Amino acid sequence: MKQQIKTTEAIFPMPVLLISTFNDDGTVDVMNAAWGTMLERDVVALNLTETHKTVQNIKARKGFVIHIADAKHVVEADYFGIVSGNKEPDKFAKSGLTFTKSELVDAPVINEFPIAMECEFIEYQSDETGIGVIAKVVRTSVEEAVMKDGKVDIDSLQAIAFDPYTHGYYKVGGRVGDAFKDGLKLK
C-alpha cells in the first residue's frame, strides 16, 4: 500500500550539473544545479532564478559550460551548491580545481569533470511558466577514460544524482536493461 508524503521539489533521480561561467573580473564561478534537462538534442533548459550570480554571468557573457558531476568530486560539487557566488566571489579558487577557457563560448571548462557541454545562451524565460535559462549546446567533450567503444560508459563515469527526499547524492551505475529493446518482449 502506498503512503502519502509531502510533495517535494523534484523527481528522483536528478542530475548533479555544475554550471561554470566567468565573473565580470574574469574569475570563475560555478554553481551546482539539479534542475536541468534537454529540450531537444542540442538545446538545454536550466530552471534557475535570476538571483543566482551564475545566471547574471550567463546573461552578460552569453555562454556557459555544463559539467556532469562525478563521485570523485562530490565534495567540490556540494561546495558549489552551498556557497553562493554572490557572497563568495572567488569560490572556485577554494575548490582546488583547474579550468581551460572554452574556444567556442566565453566560459571556463573545468578540467577535472569528465563531461563538458559548452553552451551558447539563447534566452531567459521569467514568466510564471518560464523555465529559466535556455541554451544551445555547441560542443560536448568527454574524457577518454570514461569512454568504451566510442560511447560514454556510465559505470566508468560514476555520475552522481541528487535525492531530493533525503538530500543525498547517489552514484549512478549498474546497467539493468536495454532501452528500445527489452520492451519488445511484450509485443
Tab-separated table of C-alpha atoms in Angstrom:
chain	number	residue	atom	x	y	z
A	1	MET	CA	0.000	0.000	0.000
A	2	LYS	CA	1.286	3.462	-0.855
A	3	GLN	CA	1.689	6.080	1.863
A	4	GLN	CA	1.166	9.774	1.198
A	5	ILE	CA	4.176	12.027	1.789
A	6	LYS	CA	4.823	15.721	1.460
A	7	THR	CA	5.382	16.664	-2.164
A	8	THR	CA	8.986	17.680	-2.665
A	9	GLU	CA	10.597	19.932	-5.235
A	10	ALA	CA	11.628	17.252	-7.687
A	11	ILE	CA	11.515	13.867	-9.294
A	12	PHE	CA	14.238	11.367	-8.357
A	13	PRO	CA	16.875	10.939	-9.638
A	14	MET	CA	18.019	14.436	-10.522
A	15	PRO	CA	21.305	15.054	-12.287
A	16	VAL	CA	24.015	16.958	-10.470
A	17	LEU	CA	25.047	19.584	-13.005
A	18	LEU	CA	27.854	22.051	-12.416
A	19	ILE	CA	27.371	25.266	-14.368
A	20	SER	CA	30.544	27.277	-14.953
A	21	THR	CA	30.793	30.910	-16.052
A	22	PHE	CA	33.203	33.799	-15.827
A	23	ASN	CA	32.532	36.658	-13.413
A	24	ASP	CA	32.942	40.291	-14.547
A	25	ASP	CA	36.541	40.296	-13.301
A	26	GLY	CA	37.451	37.077	-15.164
A	27	THR	CA	37.380	34.788	-12.130
A	28	VAL	CA	35.479	31.515	-12.400
A	29	ASP	CA	32.019	30.993	-10.947
A	30	VAL	CA	30.460	27.526	-10.610
A	31	MET	CA	27.071	26.515	-9.246
A	32	ASN	CA	25.502	23.136	-8.524
A	33	ALA	CA	22.141	22.780	-10.280
A	34	ALA	CA	19.861	19.750	-10.179
A	35	TRP	CA	17.032	21.231	-12.224
A	36	GLY	CA	18.213	20.813	-15.790
A	37	THR	CA	17.175	18.832	-18.841
A	38	MET	CA	17.396	18.581	-22.606
A	39	LEU	CA	14.629	20.250	-24.614
A	40	GLU	CA	15.983	18.974	-27.918
A	41	ARG	CA	19.091	17.054	-28.965
A	42	ASP	CA	21.188	20.243	-28.736
A	43	VAL	CA	19.097	22.562	-26.541
A	44	VAL	CA	19.259	22.599	-22.736
A	45	ALA	CA	16.981	24.139	-20.133
A	46	LEU	CA	18.115	25.053	-16.632
A	47	ASN	CA	15.447	26.003	-14.107
A	48	LEU	CA	17.456	28.714	-12.343
A	49	THR	CA	16.348	32.028	-10.857
A	50	GLU	CA	17.892	35.325	-11.860
A	51	THR	CA	19.135	35.858	-8.300
A	52	HIS	CA	21.976	33.398	-8.936
A	53	LYS	CA	25.329	35.006	-9.765
A	54	THR	CA	25.728	32.288	-12.400
A	55	VAL	CA	22.551	33.381	-14.231
A	56	GLN	CA	23.698	37.007	-14.164
A	57	ASN	CA	27.027	35.868	-15.662
A	58	ILE	CA	25.300	33.742	-18.321
A	59	LYS	CA	23.189	36.691	-19.414
A	60	ALA	CA	26.217	39.008	-19.504
A	61	ARG	CA	28.697	36.602	-21.165
A	62	LYS	CA	26.195	34.723	-23.389
A	63	GLY	CA	27.879	31.407	-22.660
A	64	PHE	CA	28.441	28.747	-20.016
A	65	VAL	CA	29.536	25.137	-19.606
A	66	ILE	CA	27.538	22.297	-18.058
A	67	HIS	CA	29.584	19.584	-16.358
A	68	ILE	CA	28.280	16.230	-15.137
A	69	ALA	CA	29.368	15.783	-11.513
A	70	ASP	CA	31.077	12.521	-10.607
A	71	ALA	CA	31.633	10.566	-7.399
A	72	LYS	CA	35.328	11.546	-7.268
A	73	HIS	CA	34.354	15.200	-6.867
A	74	VAL	CA	31.270	15.032	-4.637
A	75	VAL	CA	32.852	17.378	-2.065
A	76	GLU	CA	33.588	20.063	-4.661
A	77	ALA	CA	30.186	19.595	-6.298
A	78	ASP	CA	28.396	20.041	-2.989
A	79	TYR	CA	30.568	23.053	-2.093
A	80	PHE	CA	29.485	24.745	-5.334
A	81	GLY	CA	25.883	24.232	-4.225
A	82	ILE	CA	26.164	25.549	-0.681
A	83	VAL	CA	28.364	28.602	-1.288
A	84	SER	CA	26.833	31.473	-3.262
A	85	GLY	CA	28.877	33.367	-5.817
A	86	ASN	CA	27.064	36.495	-4.607
A	87	LYS	CA	28.680	36.087	-1.166
A	88	GLU	CA	31.985	34.409	-2.087
A	89	PRO	CA	33.161	35.949	-5.371
A	90	ASP	CA	36.108	33.607	-5.911
A	91	LYS	CA	34.731	30.343	-4.552
A	92	PHE	CA	36.251	28.395	-7.448
A	93	ALA	CA	39.792	29.155	-6.211
A	94	LYS	CA	38.968	27.463	-2.880
A	95	SER	CA	37.920	24.257	-4.664
A	96	GLY	CA	41.434	23.459	-5.891
A	97	LEU	CA	40.086	22.613	-9.356
A	98	THR	CA	41.505	23.969	-12.613
A	99	PHE	CA	39.982	25.222	-15.849
A	100	THR	CA	40.665	25.886	-19.507
A	101	LYS	CA	38.905	28.703	-21.356
A	102	SER	CA	36.470	27.372	-23.938
A	103	GLU	CA	37.394	28.065	-27.559
A	104	LEU	CA	33.712	28.372	-28.521
A	105	VAL	CA	31.943	30.256	-25.715
A	106	ASP	CA	33.008	32.830	-23.137
A	107	ALA	CA	33.160	30.344	-20.269
A	108	PRO	CA	35.550	28.019	-18.407
A	109	VAL	CA	35.731	24.261	-18.911
A	110	ILE	CA	36.579	22.615	-15.587
A	111	ASN	CA	39.360	20.156	-16.320
A	112	GLU	CA	38.581	17.621	-13.582
A	113	PHE	CA	34.985	16.818	-14.578
A	114	PRO	CA	34.728	14.107	-17.255
A	115	ILE	CA	31.908	15.602	-19.365
A	116	ALA	CA	31.599	19.218	-20.506
A	117	MET	CA	28.779	20.681	-22.607
A	118	GLU	CA	29.680	24.130	-23.935
A	119	CYS	CA	26.553	26.240	-24.380
A	120	GLU	CA	25.507	29.458	-26.121
A	121	PHE	CA	22.818	31.398	-24.258
A	122	ILE	CA	19.562	31.717	-26.214
A	123	GLU	CA	17.126	33.323	-23.774
A	124	TYR	CA	15.913	33.610	-20.207
A	125	GLN	CA	12.235	32.838	-19.625
A	126	SER	CA	10.957	34.518	-16.470
A	127	ASP	CA	7.162	34.488	-16.691
A	128	GLU	CA	5.166	32.142	-14.454
A	129	THR	CA	5.529	29.227	-16.887
A	130	GLY	CA	9.075	30.081	-17.978
A	131	ILE	CA	11.795	27.572	-17.350
A	132	GLY	CA	14.766	29.907	-16.893
A	133	VAL	CA	17.961	29.574	-18.955
A	134	ILE	CA	17.624	28.140	-22.469
A	135	ALA	CA	20.823	27.463	-24.431
A	136	LYS	CA	22.220	25.668	-27.463
A	137	VAL	CA	24.917	23.053	-26.878
A	138	VAL	CA	27.727	23.840	-29.329
A	139	ARG	CA	30.145	21.117	-28.222
A	140	THR	CA	30.198	18.154	-25.866
A	141	SER	CA	33.543	16.703	-24.839
A	142	VAL	CA	34.229	13.583	-22.804
A	143	GLU	CA	37.403	12.269	-21.161
A	144	GLU	CA	38.667	9.149	-22.915
A	145	ALA	CA	38.911	7.363	-19.554
A	146	VAL	CA	35.095	7.179	-19.354
A	147	MET	CA	34.600	6.056	-22.967
A	148	LYS	CA	34.078	2.496	-24.171
A	149	ASP	CA	33.638	1.574	-27.838
A	150	GLY	CA	33.207	5.256	-28.743
A	151	LYS	CA	30.400	5.875	-26.228
A	152	VAL	CA	30.187	7.166	-22.663
A	153	ASP	CA	30.481	4.266	-20.210
A	154	ILE	CA	28.088	5.207	-17.421
A	155	ASP	CA	29.723	2.851	-14.926
A	156	SER	CA	33.169	4.391	-15.548
A	157	LEU	CA	31.734	7.904	-15.433
A	158	GLN	CA	30.401	7.409	-11.900
A	159	ALA	CA	27.986	10.304	-12.333
A	160	ILE	CA	26.110	11.323	-9.215
A	161	ALA	CA	22.416	12.052	-8.804
A	162	PHE	CA	20.699	14.192	-6.174
A	163	ASP	CA	17.996	12.682	-3.962
A	164	PRO	CA	15.534	15.451	-3.010
A	165	TYR	CA	13.835	13.268	-0.377
A	166	THR	CA	16.847	12.788	1.923
A	167	HIS	CA	19.244	15.344	0.385
A	168	GLY	CA	21.736	12.654	-0.531
A	169	TYR	CA	23.989	12.046	-3.514
A	170	TYR	CA	23.987	8.646	-5.174
A	171	LYS	CA	26.316	7.135	-7.720
A	172	VAL	CA	24.615	6.234	-10.998
A	173	GLY	CA	25.616	2.866	-12.394
A	174	GLY	CA	24.777	-0.741	-12.954
A	175	ARG	CA	23.022	-1.317	-16.257
A	176	VAL	CA	19.718	-3.144	-15.769
A	177	GLY	CA	18.386	-3.338	-19.307
A	178	ASP	CA	18.464	-2.251	-22.943
A	179	ALA	CA	16.292	0.716	-23.932
A	180	PHE	CA	14.123	0.288	-27.024
A	181	LYS	CA	14.805	-3.463	-26.934
A	182	ASP	CA	13.703	-5.105	-23.681
A	183	GLY	CA	10.108	-3.942	-24.069
A	184	LEU	CA	9.851	-5.735	-27.390
A	185	LYS	CA	9.465	-8.956	-25.367
A	186	LEU	CA	5.898	-7.875	-24.587
A	187	LYS	CA	4.988	-7.051	-28.179
